Amino acid sequence: GWEDLLRSQREYLDEFWDAADVEVEGDPDVQQAVRFGLFHVLQSGARAERRAISAKGLTGPGYDGHAFWDTEGFVLPALIATVPEAAADALRWRHSTLELARERARTLGLSGATFPWRTIGGQECSAYWPAGTAAFHVNADVAVAVERYRIVTGDDSLERDCGLELLVETARLWVSLGHHDSAGAWHIDGVTGPDEYTAVVDDNVFTNLMAAANLRAAAAACTRHPQLAHDFGVTTEEAARWRDAAHSVHIPYDEALGVHPQSQSFTRYGEWDFEQSRNDYPLLLHEPYVRLYRKQVLKQPDLVLAMHWCSEAFTPEQKARNVDYYERRTVRDSSLSACTQAVMCAEVGHLELAHDYVHEAALIDLRDLHHNTANGLHMASLAGTWSALVDGFGGLRVQGERLTLDPQLPAGLTRLAFRMRWHGMRLQVQITGSEVRLSLRDGTEGTLSLLLVGEEVEVAAGAPVTRPWTRRSPLLPRPVQPVGRDPHPRP
């Protein structure tokens, strides 16, 4: 009856908030918004084994119900850490479309599987479009989500059930798409990265790094499950080719400027006249894409997203210079922008700018900042707000198979606390202006080893760990944004 339904719903939500709540002191707008966002992200993942988690979740008709790479890239990291069973359902749904992805790969003359840019039931629902058809990184986004699920949960049952096949088929795609040059470097040409204002380029750094991660994960998973790998036709020689491609991947670097070009030759493109277009945002409504493709103007973070998701591939100095370079050229015409910029600005020490971006990501729908909330909420930005706070100010990273935390709080926040699951344990993190405290909320047998502010620590149930943290000084001054694209002001 009604009372039973009410009780079960209350118990479910109590369990969710006990594992997922984020507390923000000092910014009541962000506090309200992050809980608003987490609820809708939870709701969007309901029954995800039967349907895709769409860009608008269950909230409106925007994008006609289509799902994009936003799901694996932005929504699943939050779900994996808080409601892992919902994330597993979403990955099982993706696996249920694998045969359609194989057909898509054959249509494009490639091996393995090519997952669609936009879809409802697994078929590609977009006509040819340079920013979509060539966005092969979608496949690595799926694979890396599979790998992240295994690492964070400590559970390899999903990998056995469907994850290994996803890893194998996406690895086969990359080997058929890339090639070695005469010097042995491995390149991927004719692709589009996350930035939709730059299309069909060679050696997009994000794509290359994610493809390499995909290939390494596939090879390692085949070693863990040799019989399954054999059943999928993987030979020792094929896995060796995956490892070789990943090891040899080419990552462009501009020695003169001291930054990574987003893709090969990007830093020699002409500069965009931001002064002339200061009243024309979003640019896609005022400019032909073919003009945007030729200039150094970004719709959303691309190289900066690579630094977040593939953090170990960059030095702190490179991160600082890259953030400075791309902040000046990113117009944030995509709702995927502010959350990523928040994370990386926090890492390089621009904490107030990071706070501005957290506020923008969190309030995108509650303040209708893109003037289109009537079409539905922006699920990736709402989930991205969780990442902006947890990865940005919490300093959470998964390096290899290890959890690391290196917090940084801006002056406007007095306390940040969040909860997450790691290997079945519930970890609570509390950050104040001078220290960080970790505690486990499960039984007496649980012990978690991690890197906290650069120090190896062990947290046991009933034995919390506290360490001081200090604010990092930025290596460079606060960067400026394109004319007319300062972050939305905080109160």
XYZ file of C-alpha atoms in Angstrom:
491
model
C 0.000 0.000 0.000
C 0.838 3.696 0.100
C 2.599 3.551 3.465
C 4.861 0.724 2.310
C 5.770 2.633 -0.842
C 6.457 5.762 1.185
C 8.627 3.860 3.661
C 10.675 2.132 0.953
C 11.184 5.427 -0.875
C 12.278 7.153 2.325
C 14.694 4.331 3.157
C 16.171 4.434 -0.339
C 16.713 8.189 -0.238
C 18.096 8.066 3.306
C 20.636 5.494 2.129
C 21.499 7.640 -0.894
C 22.111 10.826 1.083
C 24.087 8.897 3.681
C 26.462 7.815 0.908
C 26.391 10.864 -1.375
C 25.674 14.104 0.477
C 27.936 17.110 -0.057
C 28.008 19.874 2.567
C 29.210 23.345 1.579
C 29.573 26.058 4.212
C 30.072 29.622 3.053
C 28.053 29.472 -0.178
C 24.376 28.659 0.438
C 23.573 28.886 -3.283
C 26.050 26.146 -4.132
C 24.896 24.099 -1.126
C 21.321 24.136 -2.370
C 22.331 23.550 -5.965
C 24.621 20.571 -5.413
C 21.879 18.703 -3.547
C 19.369 19.672 -6.223
C 21.764 18.329 -8.831
C 22.557 15.095 -7.008
C 18.867 14.294 -6.668
C 18.275 14.727 -10.391
C 21.385 12.732 -11.259
C 20.108 9.922 -9.024
C 16.699 10.123 -10.668
C 18.195 10.126 -14.168
C 19.968 6.850 -13.425
C 16.797 5.006 -12.410
C 16.353 1.790 -14.416
C 19.423 2.699 -16.445
C 19.881 -0.925 -17.517
C 16.873 -0.482 -19.821
C 17.598 2.916 -21.338
C 20.309 5.495 -21.753
C 20.861 8.275 -19.234
C 19.992 11.157 -21.512
C 21.502 14.638 -21.562
C 18.362 16.030 -19.906
C 17.704 13.078 -17.624
C 13.988 12.782 -16.946
C 13.379 16.524 -16.870
C 12.485 17.758 -20.347
C 12.397 17.291 -24.129
C 15.773 18.875 -24.894
C 17.913 16.873 -27.345
C 14.829 14.684 -27.957
C 15.893 12.256 -25.260
C 19.290 11.534 -26.787
C 22.299 10.445 -24.764
C 25.842 11.566 -25.519
C 29.328 10.945 -24.137
C 28.286 13.211 -21.263
C 26.872 10.127 -19.559
C 30.104 8.160 -19.208
C 32.248 11.281 -18.953
C 30.410 13.403 -16.397
C 27.427 11.562 -14.909
C 28.973 8.154 -14.226
C 31.940 9.375 -12.135
C 29.447 10.805 -9.636
C 27.275 7.681 -9.699
C 30.223 5.278 -9.439
C 31.324 6.995 -6.232
C 27.860 7.270 -4.711
C 25.377 4.830 -6.297
C 27.625 2.284 -8.020
C 24.757 -0.066 -8.836
C 23.170 2.668 -10.992
C 26.472 3.201 -12.795
C 26.741 -0.547 -13.409
C 23.253 -0.552 -14.906
C 24.223 2.296 -17.238
C 27.290 0.393 -18.436
C 25.234 -2.761 -18.947
C 22.867 -0.729 -21.097
C 25.811 0.496 -23.170
C 26.927 -3.121 -23.574
C 23.436 -4.070 -24.763
C 24.031 -1.824 -27.788
C 27.396 -3.370 -28.665
C 26.239 -5.153 -31.819
C 24.942 -1.851 -33.199
C 28.327 -0.291 -32.383
C 30.048 -3.082 -34.294
C 27.814 -2.378 -37.282
C 28.687 1.307 -37.030
C 32.397 0.484 -37.051
C 31.985 -1.644 -40.169
C 30.086 1.185 -41.865
C 33.036 3.490 -41.152
C 35.553 0.908 -42.365
C 36.937 0.218 -38.893
C 37.404 -2.767 -36.621
C 35.849 -3.336 -33.225
C 33.006 -1.119 -32.088
C 32.216 2.549 -32.631
C 29.642 3.908 -30.215
C 27.399 6.715 -31.477
C 27.766 10.416 -30.889
C 24.074 10.673 -29.996
C 21.598 7.883 -29.497
C 18.443 6.653 -27.839
C 18.528 2.924 -28.513
C 22.100 2.395 -29.677
C 21.868 3.559 -33.288
C 23.646 6.718 -34.402
C 20.909 9.363 -34.484
C 23.022 12.149 -35.954
C 23.711 12.754 -39.622
C 27.320 13.409 -40.609
C 28.695 16.313 -38.590
C 32.420 16.932 -38.161
C 32.100 17.611 -34.440
C 30.155 14.382 -33.909
C 30.982 11.738 -36.482
C 34.730 12.142 -35.883
C 34.374 12.254 -32.077
C 35.829 8.783 -31.620
C 36.796 9.657 -28.049
C 33.274 8.509 -27.119
C 34.597 4.952 -27.228
C 37.451 5.630 -24.823
C 35.030 7.479 -22.537
C 32.974 4.280 -22.302
C 36.062 2.139 -21.706
C 37.529 4.422 -19.058
C 34.178 4.422 -17.227
C 34.304 0.608 -17.177
C 37.813 0.737 -15.738
C 36.912 3.439 -13.213
C 33.997 1.346 -11.977
C 36.299 -1.612 -11.296
C 38.920 0.495 -9.530
C 36.532 2.487 -7.324
C 34.250 -0.398 -6.369
C 36.917 -3.098 -6.152
C 34.390 -5.358 -7.896
C 35.372 -7.103 -11.116
C 32.030 -8.841 -11.700
C 30.909 -6.139 -14.130
C 34.190 -6.514 -15.997
C 33.565 -10.252 -16.329
C 29.912 -9.853 -17.281
C 30.253 -7.174 -19.950
C 33.133 -4.790 -19.288
C 35.890 -6.904 -20.806
C 34.023 -7.161 -24.086
C 33.567 -3.382 -24.147
C 37.283 -2.897 -23.484
C 38.308 -5.386 -26.174
C 36.046 -4.028 -28.904
C 36.992 -0.398 -28.255
C 40.691 -1.321 -28.195
C 40.274 -2.938 -31.600
C 38.741 0.268 -32.887
C 41.746 2.340 -31.806
C 44.293 0.041 -33.409
C 42.393 0.181 -36.695
C 42.061 3.968 -36.487
C 45.621 4.862 -35.460
C 48.942 4.236 -37.173
C 52.687 4.262 -36.473
C 54.940 6.670 -38.354
C 58.399 5.803 -39.657
C 59.951 6.764 -36.308
C 57.603 4.494 -34.357
C 55.285 7.130 -32.858
C 51.588 6.210 -32.869
C 49.155 8.801 -34.254
C 45.384 9.149 -34.525
C 44.394 11.419 -37.407
C 41.090 12.928 -38.510
C 39.311 13.030 -35.159
C 37.360 15.544 -33.099
C 38.015 16.023 -29.392
C 35.562 17.348 -26.792
C 35.744 20.913 -28.181
C 33.044 21.252 -30.841
C 34.542 24.437 -32.300
C 37.566 22.452 -33.558
C 36.924 19.430 -35.771
C 38.612 16.671 -37.805
C 42.142 17.247 -36.542
C 45.254 15.136 -36.088
C 46.568 13.965 -32.731
C 44.016 15.563 -30.457
C 45.725 15.270 -27.060
C 42.567 14.300 -25.177
C 41.706 11.603 -27.715
C 45.247 10.216 -27.833
C 45.603 10.004 -24.049
C 42.165 8.468 -23.584
C 42.781 5.967 -26.385
C 46.056 4.967 -24.726
C 44.234 4.505 -21.404
C 41.622 2.382 -23.198
C 44.306 0.191 -24.786
C 46.204 -0.306 -21.522
C 43.000 -1.139 -19.648
C 41.982 -3.682 -22.287
C 45.368 -5.415 -22.233
C 45.427 -5.565 -18.425
C 41.856 -6.869 -18.252
C 42.708 -9.654 -20.698
C 45.562 -10.660 -18.390
C 43.128 -10.798 -15.458
C 40.615 -12.878 -17.434
C 42.619 -15.027 -19.865
C 39.852 -17.521 -20.649
C 37.329 -14.794 -21.402
C 39.900 -12.994 -23.522
C 40.481 -16.220 -25.454
C 36.732 -16.566 -25.960
C 36.698 -13.087 -27.504
C 39.514 -14.061 -29.846
C 42.209 -11.953 -28.207
C 45.691 -13.316 -28.845
C 48.926 -12.511 -27.070
C 50.052 -10.699 -30.217
C 46.925 -8.543 -30.353
C 47.262 -7.474 -26.713
C 50.934 -6.674 -27.363
C 49.890 -4.379 -30.223
C 47.557 -2.563 -27.845
C 50.335 -2.029 -25.330
C 52.746 -0.891 -28.021
C 50.309 1.684 -29.404
C 49.599 3.045 -25.921
C 53.306 3.261 -25.121
C 54.121 4.991 -28.432
C 51.231 7.470 -28.540
C 52.244 10.912 -29.800
C 51.406 13.876 -27.550
C 52.035 17.205 -29.341
C 53.887 19.937 -27.460
C 54.697 23.492 -28.536
C 58.233 24.112 -27.291
C 58.174 27.799 -28.230
C 55.022 28.577 -26.235
C 55.590 25.991 -23.510
C 52.060 24.581 -23.836
C 50.359 21.545 -25.304
C 48.443 22.348 -28.469
C 44.932 20.968 -28.197
C 45.731 19.057 -31.383
C 48.605 19.052 -33.827
C 49.257 22.634 -35.066
C 46.382 24.164 -33.054
C 48.639 26.849 -31.574
C 49.516 28.152 -35.035
C 45.865 28.744 -36.001
C 44.768 32.353 -36.271
C 43.435 34.069 -33.169
C 39.722 34.763 -32.839
C 38.594 38.402 -32.543
C 36.781 38.216 -29.218
C 36.228 41.959 -29.073
C 34.216 41.842 -32.272
C 32.073 38.941 -31.047
C 31.574 40.119 -27.459
C 27.787 40.313 -27.923
C 27.451 37.196 -30.082
C 27.531 34.344 -27.585
C 26.923 31.511 -28.063
C 29.027 31.758 -31.186
C 27.349 28.768 -32.811
C 24.214 30.879 -33.293
C 26.104 33.663 -35.052
C 29.083 32.148 -36.835
C 29.459 29.336 -39.381
C 31.278 26.352 -37.933
C 33.703 26.309 -40.838
C 35.011 29.700 -39.679
C 35.291 28.596 -36.061
C 37.229 25.474 -37.064
C 40.099 27.597 -38.398
C 40.655 29.687 -35.257
C 41.938 29.310 -31.706
C 38.528 29.482 -30.077
C 37.080 26.732 -27.874
C 33.460 26.003 -27.156
C 34.473 23.953 -24.102
C 37.594 22.594 -22.384
C 39.473 19.993 -24.371
C 43.162 19.983 -23.449
C 42.096 21.163 -19.975
C 39.720 18.190 -19.701
C 42.618 15.924 -20.647
C 44.577 17.338 -17.704
C 41.697 16.491 -15.366
C 41.029 12.960 -16.594
C 44.640 12.044 -17.469
C 46.322 14.047 -14.736
C 49.511 12.005 -14.516
C 50.434 12.807 -18.131
C 51.216 16.437 -17.220
C 53.597 18.176 -14.822
C 52.353 20.899 -12.445
C 54.170 23.511 -14.539
C 52.560 22.266 -17.741
C 49.148 22.337 -16.110
C 49.629 25.932 -14.985
C 50.745 27.118 -18.425
C 48.047 25.166 -20.238
C 45.291 26.533 -17.992
C 46.570 30.060 -18.564
C 46.668 29.570 -22.344
C 43.259 27.965 -22.788
C 41.354 30.120 -20.295
C 41.935 33.022 -22.688
C 40.407 31.117 -25.610
C 37.495 29.164 -24.082
C 34.091 30.831 -24.442
C 32.057 28.284 -22.397
C 29.259 27.978 -24.941
C 28.796 24.411 -23.647
C 27.340 23.447 -20.282
C 30.271 21.016 -19.938
C 32.695 23.901 -19.486
C 32.507 25.476 -16.035
C 32.791 22.271 -13.998
C 35.991 21.211 -15.758
C 37.515 24.677 -15.560
C 36.694 24.721 -11.848
C 38.647 21.517 -11.248
C 41.771 22.604 -13.074
C 41.747 26.203 -11.825
C 41.610 24.803 -8.298
C 44.511 22.453 -8.978
C 46.794 25.201 -10.290
C 45.941 27.565 -7.428
C 43.355 29.951 -8.915
C 40.908 29.189 -6.124
C 38.655 32.219 -6.417
C 38.261 31.674 -10.151
C 37.526 28.018 -9.426
C 34.831 29.113 -6.959
C 33.315 31.315 -9.670
C 33.155 28.341 -12.007
C 31.702 26.025 -9.351
C 28.966 28.569 -8.779
C 28.275 28.797 -12.514
C 28.140 25.022 -12.995
C 25.916 24.537 -9.962
C 23.453 27.310 -10.779
C 23.174 26.678 -14.522
C 19.544 25.585 -14.201
C 18.378 27.146 -10.951
C 19.350 30.533 -12.467
C 18.687 29.521 -16.097
C 22.128 30.799 -17.069
C 21.948 29.365 -20.603
C 18.352 30.523 -21.118
C 17.152 27.036 -22.056
C 16.281 25.301 -18.789
C 12.676 25.063 -20.010
C 13.912 22.286 -22.309
C 15.294 20.285 -19.388
C 18.118 20.306 -16.885
C 21.777 19.962 -17.857
C 22.626 16.585 -16.303
C 26.339 16.740 -17.101
C 26.734 20.141 -15.461
C 24.785 19.042 -12.390
C 26.899 15.910 -12.046
C 29.921 18.011 -12.942
C 29.218 20.220 -9.938
C 29.883 17.183 -7.764
C 33.202 16.719 -9.581
C 34.005 20.425 -9.326
C 33.651 20.278 -5.544
C 35.042 16.792 -4.894
C 37.797 16.720 -7.527
C 38.404 20.468 -7.516
C 38.342 21.565 -3.878
C 38.597 18.037 -2.474
C 41.518 17.279 -4.762
C 40.282 13.749 -5.400
C 42.073 11.773 -8.108
C 42.301 8.107 -8.975
C 45.941 7.539 -9.914
C 46.531 4.058 -11.200
C 44.431 2.066 -8.750
C 45.014 4.371 -5.796
C 42.783 7.034 -4.289
C 44.487 10.380 -3.644
C 43.215 13.536 -1.931
C 44.918 16.928 -1.976
C 42.344 19.526 -0.860
C 42.292 23.262 -1.514
C 39.498 25.530 -0.254
C 38.867 29.044 -1.574
C 38.533 31.876 0.910
C 34.761 31.988 0.421
C 34.208 28.473 1.787
C 34.773 27.619 5.437
C 34.015 23.911 5.207
C 33.479 21.237 2.579
C 32.394 17.721 3.475
C 31.510 14.885 1.146
C 30.865 11.176 1.248
C 31.740 8.509 -1.260
C 32.122 4.771 -1.600
C 35.459 3.070 -2.152
C 35.717 -0.723 -2.343
C 32.371 -1.026 -0.598
C 33.388 1.231 2.294
C 31.773 4.589 2.960
C 34.411 7.284 3.266
C 33.632 10.670 4.789
C 35.909 13.615 4.008
C 35.748 16.903 5.922
C 37.870 19.888 4.881
C 38.149 23.097 6.879
C 40.395 26.095 6.448
C 43.459 24.345 7.854
C 42.961 20.587 7.992
C 41.310 17.589 6.362
C 39.731 14.729 8.314
C 38.945 11.285 6.918
C 36.767 8.663 8.545
C 35.234 5.346 7.533
C 31.593 4.796 8.318
C 31.447 1.013 8.033
C 32.259 -1.951 10.275
C 35.357 -2.485 12.330
C 37.218 -4.571 9.728
C 37.449 -1.970 6.979
C 40.811 -0.303 6.279
C 41.517 2.114 3.455
C 45.000 3.076 2.255
C 45.327 6.265 0.235
C 47.567 9.232 -0.449
C 46.468 12.256 1.599
C 48.214 15.582 0.974
C 51.156 13.643 -0.420
C 51.407 11.240 2.534
C 50.510 7.559 2.630
C 47.835 7.046 5.299
C 45.539 4.277 6.466
C 42.006 4.994 7.631
C 40.187 2.403 9.701
C 36.653 2.336 10.996
C 36.644 4.095 14.355
C 40.124 5.546 13.757
C 39.827 8.759 11.710
C 42.884 10.470 10.251
C 43.489 14.233 10.302
C 46.183 16.101 8.408
C 46.919 19.797 7.822
C 46.815 21.250 4.331
C 48.280 24.473 3.001
C 47.088 26.673 0.185
C 49.142 26.376 -2.991
C 50.461 29.554 -4.541
C 49.666 29.756 -8.246
C 52.662 29.727 -10.569
C 51.037 32.350 -12.804
C 48.663 35.298 -12.256
C 44.923 34.727 -12.531
C 44.143 34.292 -16.236
C 41.685 36.466 -18.099
C 38.743 35.153 -20.084
C 37.616 36.106 -23.601
C 35.930 39.506 -23.829
C 32.343 39.189 -22.632
C 32.863 35.742 -21.070
C 33.830 36.435 -17.479
C 32.269 33.890 -15.108
C 28.745 34.676 -13.977
C 29.127 36.832 -10.844
C 28.613 35.337 -7.415
C 26.540 37.276 -4.857
